[in-house]
Amino acid sequence: MVMMMMMVKNGLFLLAAALCSWCAEAEVFTSIGQMTDLIFTEKELVQSLKEYIQAEEAKLSAVKSWASKLDKLTQMSTSDPEGYLAHPVNAYKLMKRLNTEWSELESLVLQDPSDGFIANMSVHRQYFPDEEDEKGAAKALMRLQDTYKLDSESFSKGRLPGVRYNALLTVDDCFDMGKTAYNEADHYHSVLWMQQAIRQMDAGEDATTAKADILDYLSYSVYQMGDLPRAIELTRRLVLIDPGHQRAGGNLRYFERLLTTEMREQARKPSDPAAERPIDLGTYERPRDYLPEREVYEALCRGEGVKMTIQRRSRLFCRYQDGKRNPRLLLAPMKEEDEWDSPHIVRYLNALSDAEIEKIKELAKPRLARATVRDPKSGVLTVAHYRVSKSAWLEGEEDPVIDRVNQRIEDITGLTVDTAELLQVANYGVGGQYEPHFDFSRRDEPDAFKSLGTGNRVATFLNYMSDVEAGGATVFPISAPPSGPERELQSSGTTSSGVEKETTEPGTPPVQF
């Protein structure tokens, strides 16, 4: 989704989300726009690869032709060497072949048709995603998995709601996903993805990854999740497959001692064997993290929570809004639609034309960079794992469309953009998110806006400039009216395929649009 928003300090603030440009930097996964550019880069490389293959095939065909011709010739010459050389032409041609033509054949064999392909690869390699991008994309899939409660098999088989294209994950893909989680000490997701890798391998799918390697990671991650009986069962499977495994035997003895000690301390009967059913989303409880609102805002992203009743809906209306007879809106009033009754939330339809949207995206494309947040203690802008996106800032002087959009926001809201921040354009990549946050600077934070001389933020105006087929939400996790600035919390949940999710009104109850 592409969205536009503005924030005002003692005035107004606008943020716009647009497709990202191609940038020679990492964190490609944080922007759908950059990943779109990668699609065309890969297409160009495929064409270059095809040209290389054609050149290699032409070279091989020429060498085969030489070999066939010389094979027939040598069969004849070796059957009667003296008789063959008795003919002076044959003697001459033998001298010529060995002096000239075999050298030409040598040069042909030594030719390297890959030069063009390698050169093309070298040009594009500087823009390729790096290891951090691959890890970030894997973690984004897990974030989507958690937010929308999607099991690993659904992901692996491409059974995702609302998507047009089918994409499958192989055993090796699932193993790499699990390894990414494991290396982050995220044993919950490591278990889910290693289990999926085992499930697909047991179903007969070919893989380059050894089953022993999968069981090694899976058994230890299951142990980390506190499931000793299943850890023992999996480790025994590992020992059967690879009796000489360097860790399996020691781990098995260690796990069995732990289980014996645990049973003795709790004076329990011997535990039942581990369950045979596969591990799924409900087998283990997802570990709680630093975010108290996690369950609330993820539920809201799924469309769960407060619902609009028939009685409340009867209080919602649509109207034309002329900005209290603003001259610019008299002839072309805005279409205003009530979204929520208390607190009052409205949506303005067709606030931007398609041409304006495309122009804003075009201006923003070359300058999108990883979005930052202000450190609450130091006040310094920094990259944060809870805000995964790219953004850019546009000034009114850059193009008349920016001034026109700013003026329209003033007309609609009755606020001024004189003290507003610049137009911000942002794009969320796969699994992009902005977790619950405050748009304004709170009392216990340094004055983040002192250097600008405009005061704290007081309003946020958003325009969504694109949408996605599935997922994506702007949610408000606080369900009670705020008693003061400290209650004004807003949230953006995770996205599917790059939907922009920002919050417009601070301190509002959960709402689904």
PDB file of C-alpha atoms in Angstrom, residues 200-485:
ATOM      1  CA  GLN A 200       8.111 -32.262   3.658  1.00  0.00           C
ATOM      2  CA  MET A 201      11.175 -34.506   3.648  1.00  0.00           C
ATOM      3  CA  ASP A 202       9.197 -37.389   5.174  1.00  0.00           C
ATOM      4  CA  ALA A 203       6.623 -36.864   2.415  1.00  0.00           C
ATOM      5  CA  GLY A 204       9.316 -37.692  -0.151  1.00  0.00           C
ATOM      6  CA  GLU A 205      10.493 -34.253  -1.242  1.00  0.00           C
ATOM      7  CA  ASP A 206      14.105 -34.124  -2.411  1.00  0.00           C
ATOM      8  CA  ALA A 207      16.518 -31.828  -0.610  1.00  0.00           C
ATOM      9  CA  THR A 208      20.208 -31.026  -0.387  1.00  0.00           C
ATOM     10  CA  THR A 209      19.901 -30.611   3.381  1.00  0.00           C
ATOM     11  CA  ALA A 210      20.556 -33.775   5.375  1.00  0.00           C
ATOM     12  CA  LYS A 211      17.788 -34.995   7.677  1.00  0.00           C
ATOM     13  CA  ALA A 212      20.357 -35.327  10.454  1.00  0.00           C
ATOM     14  CA  ASP A 213      21.061 -31.586  10.250  1.00  0.00           C
ATOM     15  CA  ILE A 214      17.359 -30.740  10.518  1.00  0.00           C
ATOM     16  CA  LEU A 215      16.883 -33.081  13.498  1.00  0.00           C
ATOM     17  CA  ASP A 216      19.955 -31.598  15.166  1.00  0.00           C
ATOM     18  CA  TYR A 217      18.474 -28.089  15.111  1.00  0.00           C
ATOM     19  CA  LEU A 218      14.928 -29.269  15.806  1.00  0.00           C
ATOM     20  CA  SER A 219      15.754 -31.407  18.823  1.00  0.00           C
ATOM     21  CA  TYR A 220      17.761 -28.673  20.517  1.00  0.00           C
ATOM     22  CA  SER A 221      15.132 -26.003  19.809  1.00  0.00           C
ATOM     23  CA  VAL A 222      12.413 -28.289  21.193  1.00  0.00           C
ATOM     24  CA  TYR A 223      14.561 -28.701  24.308  1.00  0.00           C
ATOM     25  CA  GLN A 224      14.820 -24.908  24.569  1.00  0.00           C
ATOM     26  CA  MET A 225      11.016 -24.765  24.446  1.00  0.00           C
ATOM     27  CA  GLY A 226      10.941 -26.983  27.545  1.00  0.00           C
ATOM     28  CA  ASP A 227       9.642 -30.155  25.878  1.00  0.00           C
ATOM     29  CA  LEU A 228      12.147 -32.754  27.143  1.00  0.00           C
ATOM     30  CA  PRO A 229      10.209 -35.905  26.113  1.00  0.00           C
ATOM     31  CA  ARG A 230       9.947 -34.752  22.507  1.00  0.00           C
ATOM     32  CA  ALA A 231      13.579 -33.549  22.517  1.00  0.00           C
ATOM     33  CA  ILE A 232      14.624 -37.052  23.587  1.00  0.00           C
ATOM     34  CA  GLU A 233      12.472 -38.669  20.901  1.00  0.00           C
ATOM     35  CA  LEU A 234      13.922 -36.434  18.165  1.00  0.00           C
ATOM     36  CA  THR A 235      17.489 -36.964  19.378  1.00  0.00           C
ATOM     37  CA  ARG A 236      16.975 -40.726  19.301  1.00  0.00           C
ATOM     38  CA  ARG A 237      15.864 -40.400  15.681  1.00  0.00           C
ATOM     39  CA  LEU A 238      19.023 -38.420  15.007  1.00  0.00           C
ATOM     40  CA  VAL A 239      21.234 -41.109  16.593  1.00  0.00           C
ATOM     41  CA  LEU A 240      19.556 -43.808  14.484  1.00  0.00           C
ATOM     42  CA  ILE A 241      20.256 -41.837  11.305  1.00  0.00           C
ATOM     43  CA  ASP A 242      23.770 -40.813  12.248  1.00  0.00           C
ATOM     44  CA  PRO A 243      25.202 -42.920  15.116  1.00  0.00           C
ATOM     45  CA  GLY A 244      28.508 -41.063  14.936  1.00  0.00           C
ATOM     46  CA  HIS A 245      26.992 -37.581  15.200  1.00  0.00           C
ATOM     47  CA  GLN A 246      29.326 -35.454  17.321  1.00  0.00           C
ATOM     48  CA  ARG A 247      26.583 -33.988  19.532  1.00  0.00           C
ATOM     49  CA  ALA A 248      23.640 -36.359  19.342  1.00  0.00           C
ATOM     50  CA  GLY A 249      24.862 -38.986  21.816  1.00  0.00           C
ATOM     51  CA  GLY A 250      25.928 -36.448  24.426  1.00  0.00           C
ATOM     52  CA  ASN A 251      22.717 -34.477  24.029  1.00  0.00           C
ATOM     53  CA  LEU A 252      20.606 -37.602  24.392  1.00  0.00           C
ATOM     54  CA  ARG A 253      22.316 -38.579  27.648  1.00  0.00           C
ATOM     55  CA  TYR A 254      22.021 -35.012  28.925  1.00  0.00           C
ATOM     56  CA  PHE A 255      18.314 -34.759  28.073  1.00  0.00           C
ATOM     57  CA  GLU A 256      17.583 -38.133  29.686  1.00  0.00           C
ATOM     58  CA  ARG A 257      19.391 -37.107  32.901  1.00  0.00           C
ATOM     59  CA  LEU A 258      17.431 -33.860  32.984  1.00  0.00           C
ATOM     60  CA  LEU A 259      14.152 -35.690  32.565  1.00  0.00           C
ATOM     61  CA  THR A 260      15.042 -38.209  35.283  1.00  0.00           C
ATOM     62  CA  THR A 261      15.998 -35.414  37.673  1.00  0.00           C
ATOM     63  CA  GLU A 262      12.846 -33.472  36.859  1.00  0.00           C
ATOM     64  CA  MET A 263      10.662 -36.515  37.478  1.00  0.00           C
ATOM     65  CA  ARG A 264      12.457 -37.287  40.756  1.00  0.00           C
ATOM     66  CA  GLU A 265      12.119 -33.729  42.025  1.00  0.00           C
ATOM     67  CA  GLN A 266       8.436 -33.618  41.226  1.00  0.00           C
ATOM     68  CA  ALA A 267       7.848 -37.166  42.479  1.00  0.00           C
ATOM     69  CA  ARG A 268       5.894 -37.980  39.364  1.00  0.00           C
ATOM     70  CA  LYS A 269       5.227 -41.213  37.611  1.00  0.00           C
ATOM     71  CA  PRO A 270       7.224 -41.821  34.461  1.00  0.00           C
ATOM     72  CA  SER A 271       5.940 -39.481  31.811  1.00  0.00           C
ATOM     73  CA  ASP A 272       4.159 -40.740  28.763  1.00  0.00           C
ATOM     74  CA  PRO A 273       6.119 -40.937  25.532  1.00  0.00           C
ATOM     75  CA  ALA A 274       6.216 -37.777  23.463  1.00  0.00           C
ATOM     76  CA  ALA A 275       3.168 -37.150  21.337  1.00  0.00           C
ATOM     77  CA  GLU A 276       3.415 -38.325  17.750  1.00  0.00           C
ATOM     78  CA  ARG A 277       1.369 -35.473  16.328  1.00  0.00           C
ATOM     79  CA  PRO A 278       3.360 -32.890  14.372  1.00  0.00           C
ATOM     80  CA  ILE A 279       4.350 -29.615  15.969  1.00  0.00           C
ATOM     81  CA  ASP A 280       2.113 -26.756  14.880  1.00  0.00           C
ATOM     82  CA  LEU A 281       1.257 -23.216  15.940  1.00  0.00           C
ATOM     83  CA  GLY A 282      -0.614 -24.397  19.006  1.00  0.00           C
ATOM     84  CA  THR A 283       1.917 -26.899  20.316  1.00  0.00           C
ATOM     85  CA  TYR A 284       4.029 -24.361  22.199  1.00  0.00           C
ATOM     86  CA  GLU A 285       3.146 -20.966  23.572  1.00  0.00           C
ATOM     87  CA  ARG A 286       4.748 -18.124  21.702  1.00  0.00           C
ATOM     88  CA  PRO A 287       7.213 -16.382  24.045  1.00  0.00           C
ATOM     89  CA  ARG A 288       6.127 -12.964  25.225  1.00  0.00           C
ATOM     90  CA  ASP A 289       8.294 -10.055  24.200  1.00  0.00           C
ATOM     91  CA  TYR A 290       8.905  -6.458  25.212  1.00  0.00           C
ATOM     92  CA  LEU A 291       5.654  -5.099  23.720  1.00  0.00           C
ATOM     93  CA  PRO A 292       2.664  -5.174  26.133  1.00  0.00           C
ATOM     94  CA  GLU A 293       0.218  -4.357  23.309  1.00  0.00           C
ATOM     95  CA  ARG A 294       1.467  -7.174  21.046  1.00  0.00           C
ATOM     96  CA  GLU A 295      -1.568  -9.436  21.314  1.00  0.00           C
ATOM     97  CA  VAL A 296      -4.017  -6.547  21.098  1.00  0.00           C
ATOM     98  CA  TYR A 297      -2.590  -4.891  18.043  1.00  0.00           C
ATOM     99  CA  GLU A 298      -2.010  -8.158  16.168  1.00  0.00           C
ATOM    100  CA  ALA A 299      -5.596  -9.179  16.862  1.00  0.00           C
ATOM    101  CA  LEU A 300      -6.753  -5.828  15.504  1.00  0.00           C
ATOM    102  CA  CYS A 301      -4.659  -6.365  12.373  1.00  0.00           C
ATOM    103  CA  ARG A 302      -6.576  -9.616  11.857  1.00  0.00           C
ATOM    104  CA  GLY A 303      -9.856  -7.714  12.072  1.00  0.00           C
ATOM    105  CA  GLU A 304     -10.673  -8.888  15.585  1.00  0.00           C
ATOM    106  CA  GLY A 305     -11.752  -6.588  18.413  1.00  0.00           C
ATOM    107  CA  VAL A 306     -14.383  -3.867  18.695  1.00  0.00           C
ATOM    108  CA  LYS A 307     -17.048  -4.146  16.010  1.00  0.00           C
ATOM    109  CA  MET A 308     -19.384  -1.518  14.612  1.00  0.00           C
ATOM    110  CA  THR A 309     -22.936  -2.215  15.783  1.00  0.00           C
ATOM    111  CA  ILE A 310     -26.080  -1.433  13.831  1.00  0.00           C
ATOM    112  CA  GLN A 311     -26.998   1.235  16.367  1.00  0.00           C
ATOM    113  CA  ARG A 312     -23.618   2.938  16.130  1.00  0.00           C
ATOM    114  CA  ARG A 313     -23.615   2.640  12.344  1.00  0.00           C
ATOM    115  CA  SER A 314     -26.908   4.541  12.229  1.00  0.00           C
ATOM    116  CA  ARG A 315     -24.986   7.571  13.508  1.00  0.00           C
ATOM    117  CA  LEU A 316     -22.509   7.509  10.601  1.00  0.00           C
ATOM    118  CA  PHE A 317     -23.101   9.619   7.509  1.00  0.00           C
ATOM    119  CA  CYS A 318     -21.497  10.758   4.265  1.00  0.00           C
ATOM    120  CA  ARG A 319     -21.383  14.415   3.252  1.00  0.00           C
ATOM    121  CA  TYR A 320     -19.665  16.994   1.120  1.00  0.00           C
ATOM    122  CA  GLN A 321     -17.247  19.135   3.108  1.00  0.00           C
ATOM    123  CA  ASP A 322     -16.396  22.648   1.903  1.00  0.00           C
ATOM    124  CA  GLY A 323     -14.017  23.596   4.712  1.00  0.00           C
ATOM    125  CA  LYS A 324     -16.438  26.142   6.181  1.00  0.00           C
ATOM    126  CA  ARG A 325     -16.997  27.670   2.756  1.00  0.00           C
ATOM    127  CA  ASN A 326     -13.350  27.669   1.801  1.00  0.00           C
ATOM    128  CA  PRO A 327     -13.217  29.180  -1.718  1.00  0.00           C
ATOM    129  CA  ARG A 328     -11.112  26.315  -3.051  1.00  0.00           C
ATOM    130  CA  LEU A 329     -13.631  23.732  -1.812  1.00  0.00           C
ATOM    131  CA  LEU A 330     -16.864  25.462  -2.770  1.00  0.00           C
ATOM    132  CA  LEU A 331     -16.766  24.261  -6.373  1.00  0.00           C
ATOM    133  CA  ALA A 332     -15.068  20.934  -5.570  1.00  0.00           C
ATOM    134  CA  PRO A 333     -15.987  19.941  -2.002  1.00  0.00           C
ATOM    135  CA  MET A 334     -14.332  16.922  -0.387  1.00  0.00           C
ATOM    136  CA  LYS A 335     -16.250  13.689   0.047  1.00  0.00           C
ATOM    137  CA  GLU A 336     -16.296  13.098   3.793  1.00  0.00           C
ATOM    138  CA  GLU A 337     -17.322   9.756   5.274  1.00  0.00           C
ATOM    139  CA  ASP A 338     -17.738   8.920   8.976  1.00  0.00           C
ATOM    140  CA  GLU A 339     -15.671   5.902   9.977  1.00  0.00           C
ATOM    141  CA  TRP A 340     -16.298   5.885  13.742  1.00  0.00           C
ATOM    142  CA  ASP A 341     -18.655   7.748  16.015  1.00  0.00           C
ATOM    143  CA  SER A 342     -16.772   8.201  19.299  1.00  0.00           C
ATOM    144  CA  PRO A 343     -14.148   9.475  18.988  1.00  0.00           C
ATOM    145  CA  HIS A 344     -15.121  10.931  15.657  1.00  0.00           C
ATOM    146  CA  ILE A 345     -12.996   9.530  12.823  1.00  0.00           C
ATOM    147  CA  VAL A 346     -13.619  10.514   9.214  1.00  0.00           C
ATOM    148  CA  ARG A 347     -12.247   9.478   5.841  1.00  0.00           C
ATOM    149  CA  TYR A 348     -11.835  11.842   2.887  1.00  0.00           C
ATOM    150  CA  LEU A 349     -12.298  10.185  -0.479  1.00  0.00           C
ATOM    151  CA  ASN A 350     -10.345  11.112  -3.612  1.00  0.00           C
ATOM    152  CA  ALA A 351      -8.221  13.610  -1.729  1.00  0.00           C
ATOM    153  CA  LEU A 352      -5.449  13.060  -4.294  1.00  0.00           C
ATOM    154  CA  SER A 353      -5.720  12.511  -8.025  1.00  0.00           C
ATOM    155  CA  ASP A 354      -3.980   9.578  -9.698  1.00  0.00           C
ATOM    156  CA  ALA A 355      -1.639  12.005 -11.433  1.00  0.00           C
ATOM    157  CA  GLU A 356      -0.679  13.604  -8.115  1.00  0.00           C
ATOM    158  CA  ILE A 357      -0.055  10.212  -6.553  1.00  0.00           C
ATOM    159  CA  GLU A 358       2.224   9.126  -9.383  1.00  0.00           C
ATOM    160  CA  LYS A 359       4.115  12.432  -9.272  1.00  0.00           C
ATOM    161  CA  ILE A 360       4.695  12.143  -5.518  1.00  0.00           C
ATOM    162  CA  LYS A 361       5.983   8.587  -5.931  1.00  0.00           C
ATOM    163  CA  GLU A 362       8.236   9.688  -8.777  1.00  0.00           C
ATOM    164  CA  LEU A 363       9.741  12.499  -6.683  1.00  0.00           C
ATOM    165  CA  ALA A 364      10.261  10.261  -3.669  1.00  0.00           C
ATOM    166  CA  LYS A 365      11.642   7.249  -5.495  1.00  0.00           C
ATOM    167  CA  PRO A 366      15.328   8.272  -5.754  1.00  0.00           C
ATOM    168  CA  ARG A 367      15.702   9.170  -2.096  1.00  0.00           C
ATOM    169  CA  LEU A 368      13.933   6.567   0.013  1.00  0.00           C
ATOM    170  CA  ALA A 369      16.096   5.295   2.868  1.00  0.00           C
ATOM    171  CA  ARG A 370      15.516   3.185   5.958  1.00  0.00           C
ATOM    172  CA  ALA A 371      13.001   4.880   8.240  1.00  0.00           C
ATOM    173  CA  THR A 372      14.273   6.035  11.618  1.00  0.00           C
ATOM    174  CA  VAL A 373      12.786   6.716  15.030  1.00  0.00           C
ATOM    175  CA  ARG A 374      13.854   9.132  17.728  1.00  0.00           C
ATOM    176  CA  ASP A 375      15.580   7.499  20.690  1.00  0.00           C
ATOM    177  CA  PRO A 376      13.459   8.409  23.757  1.00  0.00           C
ATOM    178  CA  LYS A 377      16.555   8.930  25.915  1.00  0.00           C
ATOM    179  CA  SER A 378      19.063  10.604  23.618  1.00  0.00           C
ATOM    180  CA  GLY A 379      16.651  12.181  21.150  1.00  0.00           C
ATOM    181  CA  VAL A 380      18.873  10.966  18.291  1.00  0.00           C
ATOM    182  CA  LEU A 381      17.308   9.496  15.139  1.00  0.00           C
ATOM    183  CA  THR A 382      18.169   5.811  14.795  1.00  0.00           C
ATOM    184  CA  VAL A 383      17.088   2.657  12.949  1.00  0.00           C
ATOM    185  CA  ALA A 384      14.828   0.400  15.016  1.00  0.00           C
ATOM    186  CA  HIS A 385      13.657  -3.196  14.544  1.00  0.00           C
ATOM    187  CA  TYR A 386      10.093  -2.166  15.372  1.00  0.00           C
ATOM    188  CA  ARG A 387       9.905   0.209  12.405  1.00  0.00           C
ATOM    189  CA  VAL A 388      10.691  -1.688   9.212  1.00  0.00           C
ATOM    190  CA  SER A 389      10.174   0.544   6.188  1.00  0.00           C
ATOM    191  CA  LYS A 390      11.811   3.176   3.994  1.00  0.00           C
ATOM    192  CA  SER A 391      10.880   6.827   3.780  1.00  0.00           C
ATOM    193  CA  ALA A 392      11.777  10.115   2.102  1.00  0.00           C
ATOM    194  CA  TRP A 393      10.935  13.781   2.672  1.00  0.00           C
ATOM    195  CA  LEU A 394       9.708  16.217   0.004  1.00  0.00           C
ATOM    196  CA  GLU A 395       9.772  20.016   0.092  1.00  0.00           C
ATOM    197  CA  GLY A 396       7.092  22.208  -1.429  1.00  0.00           C
ATOM    198  CA  GLU A 397       9.647  23.959  -3.634  1.00  0.00           C
ATOM    199  CA  GLU A 398      10.501  20.731  -5.433  1.00  0.00           C
ATOM    200  CA  ASP A 399       7.334  20.570  -7.492  1.00  0.00           C
ATOM    201  CA  PRO A 400       3.986  22.426  -7.687  1.00  0.00           C
ATOM    202  CA  VAL A 401       2.164  19.204  -6.770  1.00  0.00           C
ATOM    203  CA  ILE A 402       3.705  19.271  -3.264  1.00  0.00           C
ATOM    204  CA  ASP A 403       2.522  22.825  -2.655  1.00  0.00           C
ATOM    205  CA  ARG A 404      -0.896  21.900  -4.021  1.00  0.00           C
ATOM    206  CA  VAL A 405      -1.211  18.910  -1.701  1.00  0.00           C
ATOM    207  CA  ASN A 406      -0.088  20.959   1.301  1.00  0.00           C
ATOM    208  CA  GLN A 407      -2.675  23.608   0.468  1.00  0.00           C
ATOM    209  CA  ARG A 408      -5.403  20.990   0.180  1.00  0.00           C
ATOM    210  CA  ILE A 409      -4.537  19.648   3.631  1.00  0.00           C
ATOM    211  CA  GLU A 410      -4.823  23.157   5.044  1.00  0.00           C
ATOM    212  CA  ASP A 411      -8.210  23.586   3.346  1.00  0.00           C
ATOM    213  CA  ILE A 412      -9.576  20.286   4.657  1.00  0.00           C
ATOM    214  CA  THR A 413      -8.317  20.542   8.221  1.00  0.00           C
ATOM    215  CA  GLY A 414      -8.357  24.261   8.832  1.00  0.00           C
ATOM    216  CA  LEU A 415      -4.786  23.945  10.134  1.00  0.00           C
ATOM    217  CA  THR A 416      -1.638  25.504   8.742  1.00  0.00           C
ATOM    218  CA  VAL A 417       1.384  23.753   7.293  1.00  0.00           C
ATOM    219  CA  ASP A 418       3.653  26.704   8.068  1.00  0.00           C
ATOM    220  CA  THR A 419       4.939  24.852  11.115  1.00  0.00           C
ATOM    221  CA  ALA A 420       4.504  21.357   9.683  1.00  0.00           C
ATOM    222  CA  GLU A 421       7.255  18.930   8.886  1.00  0.00           C
ATOM    223  CA  LEU A 422       7.988  18.105   5.271  1.00  0.00           C
ATOM    224  CA  LEU A 423       5.852  15.712   3.286  1.00  0.00           C
ATOM    225  CA  GLN A 424       7.064  12.231   4.177  1.00  0.00           C
ATOM    226  CA  VAL A 425       6.836   9.409   1.671  1.00  0.00           C
ATOM    227  CA  ALA A 426       7.229   5.883   2.987  1.00  0.00           C
ATOM    228  CA  ASN A 427       6.956   2.331   1.735  1.00  0.00           C
ATOM    229  CA  TYR A 428       6.725  -0.850   3.778  1.00  0.00           C
ATOM    230  CA  GLY A 429       8.285  -3.998   2.340  1.00  0.00           C
ATOM    231  CA  VAL A 430       7.414  -7.610   3.007  1.00  0.00           C
ATOM    232  CA  GLY A 431       6.161  -7.898   6.562  1.00  0.00           C
ATOM    233  CA  GLY A 432       6.843  -4.194   7.105  1.00  0.00           C
ATOM    234  CA  GLN A 433       5.631  -2.755  10.365  1.00  0.00           C
ATOM    235  CA  TYR A 434       5.584   0.162  12.744  1.00  0.00           C
ATOM    236  CA  GLU A 435       4.715  -1.129  16.178  1.00  0.00           C
ATOM    237  CA  PRO A 436       2.581   0.851  18.676  1.00  0.00           C
ATOM    238  CA  HIS A 437       4.134   4.276  19.028  1.00  0.00           C
ATOM    239  CA  PHE A 438       3.521   7.906  19.873  1.00  0.00           C
ATOM    240  CA  ASP A 439       3.751  10.459  17.091  1.00  0.00           C
ATOM    241  CA  PHE A 440       4.496  13.236  19.554  1.00  0.00           C
ATOM    242  CA  SER A 441       7.344  13.701  22.000  1.00  0.00           C
ATOM    243  CA  ARG A 442       6.293  12.684  25.506  1.00  0.00           C
ATOM    244  CA  ARG A 443       7.043  14.457  28.782  1.00  0.00           C
ATOM    245  CA  ASP A 444       9.889  12.138  29.767  1.00  0.00           C
ATOM    246  CA  GLU A 445      11.663  12.485  26.415  1.00  0.00           C
ATOM    247  CA  PRO A 446      14.088  15.189  25.312  1.00  0.00           C
ATOM    248  CA  ASP A 447      12.445  17.915  23.283  1.00  0.00           C
ATOM    249  CA  ALA A 448      12.774  16.174  19.941  1.00  0.00           C
ATOM    250  CA  PHE A 449      11.500  19.179  18.003  1.00  0.00           C
ATOM    251  CA  LYS A 450      13.313  21.980  19.789  1.00  0.00           C
ATOM    252  CA  SER A 451      15.821  22.409  16.966  1.00  0.00           C
ATOM    253  CA  LEU A 452      13.018  22.964  14.482  1.00  0.00           C
ATOM    254  CA  GLY A 453      11.502  25.730  16.561  1.00  0.00           C
ATOM    255  CA  THR A 454       7.962  24.568  15.842  1.00  0.00           C
ATOM    256  CA  GLY A 455       6.950  22.782  19.026  1.00  0.00           C
ATOM    257  CA  ASN A 456       5.511  19.320  19.467  1.00  0.00           C
ATOM    258  CA  ARG A 457       3.310  17.519  16.978  1.00  0.00           C
ATOM    259  CA  VAL A 458      -0.419  18.079  17.404  1.00  0.00           C
ATOM    260  CA  ALA A 459      -2.037  16.423  14.368  1.00  0.00           C
ATOM    261  CA  THR A 460      -1.435  13.740  11.765  1.00  0.00           C
ATOM    262  CA  PHE A 461      -2.950  13.655   8.274  1.00  0.00           C
ATOM    263  CA  LEU A 462      -2.604  10.532   6.112  1.00  0.00           C
ATOM    264  CA  ASN A 463      -3.348   9.707   2.508  1.00  0.00           C
ATOM    265  CA  TYR A 464      -3.200   6.075   1.444  1.00  0.00           C
ATOM    266  CA  MET A 465      -1.970   5.998  -2.143  1.00  0.00           C
ATOM    267  CA  SER A 466      -2.115   2.244  -2.796  1.00  0.00           C
ATOM    268  CA  ASP A 467      -3.500  -0.945  -1.301  1.00  0.00           C
ATOM    269  CA  VAL A 468      -2.644  -4.638  -1.129  1.00  0.00           C
ATOM    270  CA  GLU A 469      -4.707  -7.728  -1.805  1.00  0.00           C
ATOM    271  CA  ALA A 470      -4.358  -9.222   1.657  1.00  0.00           C
ATOM    272  CA  GLY A 471      -3.323  -8.071   5.103  1.00  0.00           C
ATOM    273  CA  GLY A 472      -2.399  -4.608   6.204  1.00  0.00           C
ATOM    274  CA  ALA A 473      -4.081  -2.485   8.840  1.00  0.00           C
ATOM    275  CA  THR A 474      -3.921   0.723  10.809  1.00  0.00           C
ATOM    276  CA  VAL A 475      -4.941  -0.081  14.357  1.00  0.00           C
ATOM    277  CA  PHE A 476      -5.490   1.776  17.626  1.00  0.00           C
ATOM    278  CA  PRO A 477      -4.644  -0.488  20.577  1.00  0.00           C
ATOM    279  CA  ILE A 478      -5.843   1.813  23.364  1.00  0.00           C
ATOM    280  CA  SER A 479      -9.553   1.243  23.910  1.00  0.00           C
ATOM    281  CA  ALA A 480     -10.302   4.017  26.394  1.00  0.00           C
ATOM    282  CA  PRO A 481     -10.266   7.788  25.747  1.00  0.00           C
ATOM    283  CA  PRO A 482      -6.903   9.279  26.728  1.00  0.00           C
ATOM    284  CA  SER A 483      -6.630  11.145  30.014  1.00  0.00           C
ATOM    285  CA  GLY A 484      -3.620  13.074  28.771  1.00  0.00           C
ATOM    286  CA  PRO A 485      -0.687  12.942  26.401  1.00  0.00           C
TER     287      PRO A 485
END
